[in-house]
Short mmCIF file of C-alpha atoms in Angstrom, two decimals:
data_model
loop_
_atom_site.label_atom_id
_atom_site.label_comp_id
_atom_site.label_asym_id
_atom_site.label_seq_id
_atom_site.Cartn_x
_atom_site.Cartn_y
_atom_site.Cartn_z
CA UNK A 1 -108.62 48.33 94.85
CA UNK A 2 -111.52 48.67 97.93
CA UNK A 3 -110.74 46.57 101.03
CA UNK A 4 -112.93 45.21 103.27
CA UNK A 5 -111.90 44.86 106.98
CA UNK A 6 -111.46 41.25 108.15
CA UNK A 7 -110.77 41.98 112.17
CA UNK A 8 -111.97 45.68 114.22
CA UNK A 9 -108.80 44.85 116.57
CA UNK A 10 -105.92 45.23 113.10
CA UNK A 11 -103.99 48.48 114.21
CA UNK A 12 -104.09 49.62 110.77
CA UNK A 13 -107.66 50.23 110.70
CA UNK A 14 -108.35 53.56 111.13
CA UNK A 15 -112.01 54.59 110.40
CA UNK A 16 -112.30 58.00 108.98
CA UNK A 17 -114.66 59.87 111.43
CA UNK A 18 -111.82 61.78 113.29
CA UNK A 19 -110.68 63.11 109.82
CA UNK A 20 -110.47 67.12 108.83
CA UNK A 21 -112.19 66.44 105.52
CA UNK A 22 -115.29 64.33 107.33
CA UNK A 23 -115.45 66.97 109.89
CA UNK A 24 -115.48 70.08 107.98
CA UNK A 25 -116.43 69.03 103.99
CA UNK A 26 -119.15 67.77 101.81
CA UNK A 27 -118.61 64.08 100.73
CA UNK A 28 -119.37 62.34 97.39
CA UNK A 29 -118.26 59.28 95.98
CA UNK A 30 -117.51 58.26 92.52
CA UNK A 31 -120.29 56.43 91.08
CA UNK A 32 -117.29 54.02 88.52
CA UNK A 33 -114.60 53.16 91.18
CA UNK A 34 -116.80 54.02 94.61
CA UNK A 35 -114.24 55.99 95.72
CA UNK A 36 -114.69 58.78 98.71
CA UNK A 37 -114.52 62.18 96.97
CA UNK A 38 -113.98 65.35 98.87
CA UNK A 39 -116.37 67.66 96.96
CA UNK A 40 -115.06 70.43 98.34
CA UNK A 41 -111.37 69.95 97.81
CA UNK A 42 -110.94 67.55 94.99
CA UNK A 43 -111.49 67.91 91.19
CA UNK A 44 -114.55 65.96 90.16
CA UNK A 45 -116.90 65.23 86.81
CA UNK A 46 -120.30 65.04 86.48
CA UNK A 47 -122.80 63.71 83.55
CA UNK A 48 -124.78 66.38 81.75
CA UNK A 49 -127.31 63.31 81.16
CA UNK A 50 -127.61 61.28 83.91
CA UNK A 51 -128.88 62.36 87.30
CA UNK A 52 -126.64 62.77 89.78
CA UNK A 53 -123.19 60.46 88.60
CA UNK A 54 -120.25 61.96 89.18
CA UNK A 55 -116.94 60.51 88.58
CA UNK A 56 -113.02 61.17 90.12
CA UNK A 57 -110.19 62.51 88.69
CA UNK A 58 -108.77 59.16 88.94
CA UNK A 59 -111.46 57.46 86.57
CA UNK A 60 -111.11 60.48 84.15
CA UNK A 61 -107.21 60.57 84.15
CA UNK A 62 -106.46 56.54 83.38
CA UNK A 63 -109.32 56.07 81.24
CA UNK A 64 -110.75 53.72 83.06
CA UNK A 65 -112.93 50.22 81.76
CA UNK A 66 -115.50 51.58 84.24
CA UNK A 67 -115.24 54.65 82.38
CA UNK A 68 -115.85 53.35 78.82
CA UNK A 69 -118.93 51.54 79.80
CA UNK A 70 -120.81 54.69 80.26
CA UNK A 71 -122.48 55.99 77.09
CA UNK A 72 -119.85 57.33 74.75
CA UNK A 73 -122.60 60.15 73.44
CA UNK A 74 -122.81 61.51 77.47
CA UNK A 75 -120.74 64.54 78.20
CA UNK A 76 -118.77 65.21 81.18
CA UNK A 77 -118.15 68.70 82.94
CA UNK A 78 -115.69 69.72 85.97
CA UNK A 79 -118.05 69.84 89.12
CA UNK A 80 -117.58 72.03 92.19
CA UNK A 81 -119.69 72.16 95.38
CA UNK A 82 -122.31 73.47 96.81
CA UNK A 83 -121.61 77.68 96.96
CA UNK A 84 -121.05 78.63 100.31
CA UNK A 85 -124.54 79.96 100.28
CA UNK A 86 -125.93 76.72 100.63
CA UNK A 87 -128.53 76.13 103.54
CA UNK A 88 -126.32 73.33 104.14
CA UNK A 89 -123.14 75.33 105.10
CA UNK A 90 -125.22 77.29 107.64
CA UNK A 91 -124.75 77.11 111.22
CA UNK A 92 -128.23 76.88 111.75
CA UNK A 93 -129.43 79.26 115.45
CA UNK A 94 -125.54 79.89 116.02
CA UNK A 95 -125.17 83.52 116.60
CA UNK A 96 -121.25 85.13 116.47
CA UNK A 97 -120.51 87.11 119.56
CA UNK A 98 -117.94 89.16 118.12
CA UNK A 99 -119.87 90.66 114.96
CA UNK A 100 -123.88 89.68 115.92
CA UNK A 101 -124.55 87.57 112.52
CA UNK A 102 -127.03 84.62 113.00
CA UNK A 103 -127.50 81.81 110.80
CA UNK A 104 -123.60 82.64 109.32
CA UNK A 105 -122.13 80.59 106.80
CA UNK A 106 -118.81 78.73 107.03
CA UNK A 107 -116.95 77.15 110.13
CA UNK A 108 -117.92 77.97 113.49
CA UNK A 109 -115.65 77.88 116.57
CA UNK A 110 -116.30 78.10 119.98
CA UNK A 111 -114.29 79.08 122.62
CA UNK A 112 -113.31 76.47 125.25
CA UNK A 113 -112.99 78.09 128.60
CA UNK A 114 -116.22 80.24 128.19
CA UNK A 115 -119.51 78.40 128.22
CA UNK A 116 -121.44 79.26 124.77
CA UNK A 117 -119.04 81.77 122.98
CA UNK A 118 -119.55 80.95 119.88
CA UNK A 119 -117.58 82.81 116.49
CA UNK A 120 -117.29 82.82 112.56
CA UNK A 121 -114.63 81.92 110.67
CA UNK A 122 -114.30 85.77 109.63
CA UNK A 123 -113.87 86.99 113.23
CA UNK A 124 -111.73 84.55 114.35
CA UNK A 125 -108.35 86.14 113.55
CA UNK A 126 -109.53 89.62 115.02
CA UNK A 127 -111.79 88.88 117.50
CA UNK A 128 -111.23 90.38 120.91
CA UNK A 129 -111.40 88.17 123.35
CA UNK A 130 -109.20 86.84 126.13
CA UNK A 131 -105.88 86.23 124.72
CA UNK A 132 -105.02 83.10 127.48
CA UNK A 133 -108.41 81.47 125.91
CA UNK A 134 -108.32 79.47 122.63
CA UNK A 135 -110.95 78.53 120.71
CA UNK A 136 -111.78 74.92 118.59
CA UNK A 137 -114.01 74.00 115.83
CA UNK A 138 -117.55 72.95 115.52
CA UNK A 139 -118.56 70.50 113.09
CA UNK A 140 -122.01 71.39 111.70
CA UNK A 141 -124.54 68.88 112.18
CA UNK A 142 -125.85 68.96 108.70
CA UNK A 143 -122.56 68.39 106.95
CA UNK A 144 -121.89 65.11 109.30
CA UNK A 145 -125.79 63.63 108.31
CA UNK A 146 -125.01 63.96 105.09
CA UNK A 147 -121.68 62.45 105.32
CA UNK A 148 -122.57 59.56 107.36
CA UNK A 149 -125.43 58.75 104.63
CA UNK A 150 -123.16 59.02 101.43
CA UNK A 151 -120.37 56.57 103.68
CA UNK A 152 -123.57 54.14 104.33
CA UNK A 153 -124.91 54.35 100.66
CA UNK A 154 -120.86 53.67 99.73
CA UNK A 155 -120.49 50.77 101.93
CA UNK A 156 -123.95 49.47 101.08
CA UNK A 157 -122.60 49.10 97.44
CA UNK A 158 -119.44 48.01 98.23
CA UNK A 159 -120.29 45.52 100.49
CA UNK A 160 -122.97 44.01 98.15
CA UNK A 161 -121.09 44.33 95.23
CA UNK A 162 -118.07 41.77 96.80
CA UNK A 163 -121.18 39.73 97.98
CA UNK A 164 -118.67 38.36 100.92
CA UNK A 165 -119.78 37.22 104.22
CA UNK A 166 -122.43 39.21 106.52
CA UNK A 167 -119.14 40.44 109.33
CA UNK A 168 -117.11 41.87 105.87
CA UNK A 169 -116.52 45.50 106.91
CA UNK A 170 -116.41 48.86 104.33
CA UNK A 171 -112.59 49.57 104.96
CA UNK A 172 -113.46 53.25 105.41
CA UNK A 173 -115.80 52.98 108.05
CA UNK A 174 -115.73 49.49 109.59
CA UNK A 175 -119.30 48.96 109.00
CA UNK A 176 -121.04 45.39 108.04
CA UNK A 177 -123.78 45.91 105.54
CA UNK A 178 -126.76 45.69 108.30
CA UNK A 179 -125.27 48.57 110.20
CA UNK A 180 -124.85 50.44 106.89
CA UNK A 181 -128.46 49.80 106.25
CA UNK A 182 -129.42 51.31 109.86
CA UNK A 183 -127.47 53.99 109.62
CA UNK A 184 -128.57 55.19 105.47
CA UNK A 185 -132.31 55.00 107.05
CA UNK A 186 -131.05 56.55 110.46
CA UNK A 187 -129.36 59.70 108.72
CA UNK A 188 -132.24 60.20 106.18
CA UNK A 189 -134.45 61.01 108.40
CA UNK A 190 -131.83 62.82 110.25
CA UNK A 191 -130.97 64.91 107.06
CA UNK A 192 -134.79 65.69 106.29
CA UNK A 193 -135.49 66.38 110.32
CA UNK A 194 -132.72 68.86 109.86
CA UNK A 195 -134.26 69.92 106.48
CA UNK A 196 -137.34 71.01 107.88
CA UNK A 197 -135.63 73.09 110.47
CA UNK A 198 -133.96 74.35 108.10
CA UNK A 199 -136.86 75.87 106.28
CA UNK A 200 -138.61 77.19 108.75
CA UNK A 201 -135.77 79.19 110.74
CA UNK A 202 -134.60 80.22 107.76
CA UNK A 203 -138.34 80.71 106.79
CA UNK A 204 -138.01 79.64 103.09
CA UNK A 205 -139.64 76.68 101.76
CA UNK A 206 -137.89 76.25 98.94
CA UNK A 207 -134.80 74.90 99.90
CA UNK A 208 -133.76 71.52 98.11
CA UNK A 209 -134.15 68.71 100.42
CA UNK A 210 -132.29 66.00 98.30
CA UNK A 211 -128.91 65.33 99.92
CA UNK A 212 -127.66 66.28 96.29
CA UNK A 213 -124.47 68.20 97.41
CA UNK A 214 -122.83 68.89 94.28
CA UNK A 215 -123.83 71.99 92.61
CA UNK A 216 -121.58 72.11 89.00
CA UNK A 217 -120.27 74.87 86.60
CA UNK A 218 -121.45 74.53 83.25
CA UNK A 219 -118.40 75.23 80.56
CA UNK A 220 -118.21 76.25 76.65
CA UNK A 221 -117.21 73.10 76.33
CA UNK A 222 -118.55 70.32 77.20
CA UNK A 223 -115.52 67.56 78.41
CA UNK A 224 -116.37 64.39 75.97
CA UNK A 225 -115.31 60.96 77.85
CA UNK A 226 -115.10 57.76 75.87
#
C-alpha cells in the first residue's frame, strides 16, 4: 500500500537519497503498483506492445487486478538494464590514475586524502597507492538526474492519484506535488544538459536522449500475462 507522509519531523521517515541503490543504480518504477524498481538489481517485465511499461515481480507473482486490466493479447518479457556500455554508466572526463582509461564505465572512486585521484572499479583492488589512504565512491551525475526525475514522475502520480491535500508528501522522498513538479522540469533539463555533453565528448550524436533506462532481452518465448 503507498504512504504519504503526514509530518517531515516523524523519526520514521527516512527519504531514500542516502541509499546504495539511489547512489549507484538505475531506477524504474512499476507502471501497475508505482512501486520503486531497482533496474539493475531486481527482476522486472516489460510489454512487447506498449512503450515503455514495465511491471515488478510483485505484480507478476500475485496476479494482480492491476495486472488483469492490461490487455490480455499483450505479452510480457523479463527486462534487464541498460548494458554497462551505456553512455549513461560513463564517468563522463574522469580519467583513472592507475591504468590511464578516460571516459571508463562503472563506479568511480576517489581517494580521500589526495586531491583529484580518481580510479575504476577494476583497479581498485590492485591499485598501488598509499596503503594508510582509503578511497570512497563517486556517484555519477547522470545516474542521480535520472533518478531524481523517475522519483518526481513517481510522486507526481502518486500524489495525484490519492488527490489528498497540497502538504501530502510521496513517502519515498518527502516531496509535495509542487516540488515534484519543480524538480521533473529541473532534472529534464538537467538530464538533456548532460545529454549533450555527452555527445559531444564522447563525439557521437547518436546516443538516445530519452531517459528510457531499461534496455530488455528478447526470449523464445514470449511470457503471456492475463
Amino acid at each position: 500500500m503507498i504512504k504519504l507522509v503526514k509530518n517531515m519531523d516523524d523519526n520514521n521517515f527516512k527519504p531514500i537519497f542516502s541509499s546504495r541503490s539511489y547512489l549507484e543504480s538505475l531506477f524504474g518504477f512499476c507502471d501497475l503498483c508505482l512501486n520503486l524498481i531497482d533496474c539493475e538489481n531486481e527482476l522486472f517485465f516489460e510489454c512487447e506492445t506498449c512503450n515503455n511499461v514495465i511491471v515488478c515481480l510483485g505484480c507478476v507473482k500475485h496476479k494482480t487486478k492491476r495486472l488483469n486490466s492490461h490487455p490480455s493479447d499483450h505479452h510480457f518479457r523479463p527486462g534487464k538494464p541498460q548494458s554497462n556500455t551505456h553512455w549513461m554508466q560513463r564517468n563522463l572526463s574522469i580519467v583513472c590514475n592507475s591504468c590511464g582509461e578516460k571516459n571508463f564505465f562503472g563506479k568511480h572512486y576517489q581517494c580521500r586524502q589526495c586531491l583529484n585521484y580518481d580510479i575504476c572499479s577494476k583497479c581498485l583492488s590492485k591499485v598501488e597507492h598509499n596503503q594508510h589512504h582509503t578511497f570512497k565512491y563517486i556517484s555519477n551525475p547522470i545516474k542521480i538526474h535520472n533518478n531524481r526525475c523517475l522519483l518526481a514522475d513517481r510522486a507526481l502520480q502518486i500524489l495525484k492519484f490519492r488527490n489528498g491535500k497540497p502538504t501530502d508528501r510521496d513517502e519515498i522522498t518527502g516531496w509535495t506535488f509542487l516540488e515534484a513538479e519543480i524538480i521533473y522540469l529541473d532534472e529534464m533539463n538537467n538530464y538533456y544538459t548532460a545529454w549533450k555533453e555527452a555527445s559531444k565528448i564522447l563525439e557521437d550524436d547518436d546516443i538516445d536522449f530519452i531517459p528510457s533506462i531499461i534496455e530488455h532481452e528478447k526470449i523464445a518465448l514470449p511470457l503471456i500475462l492475463i
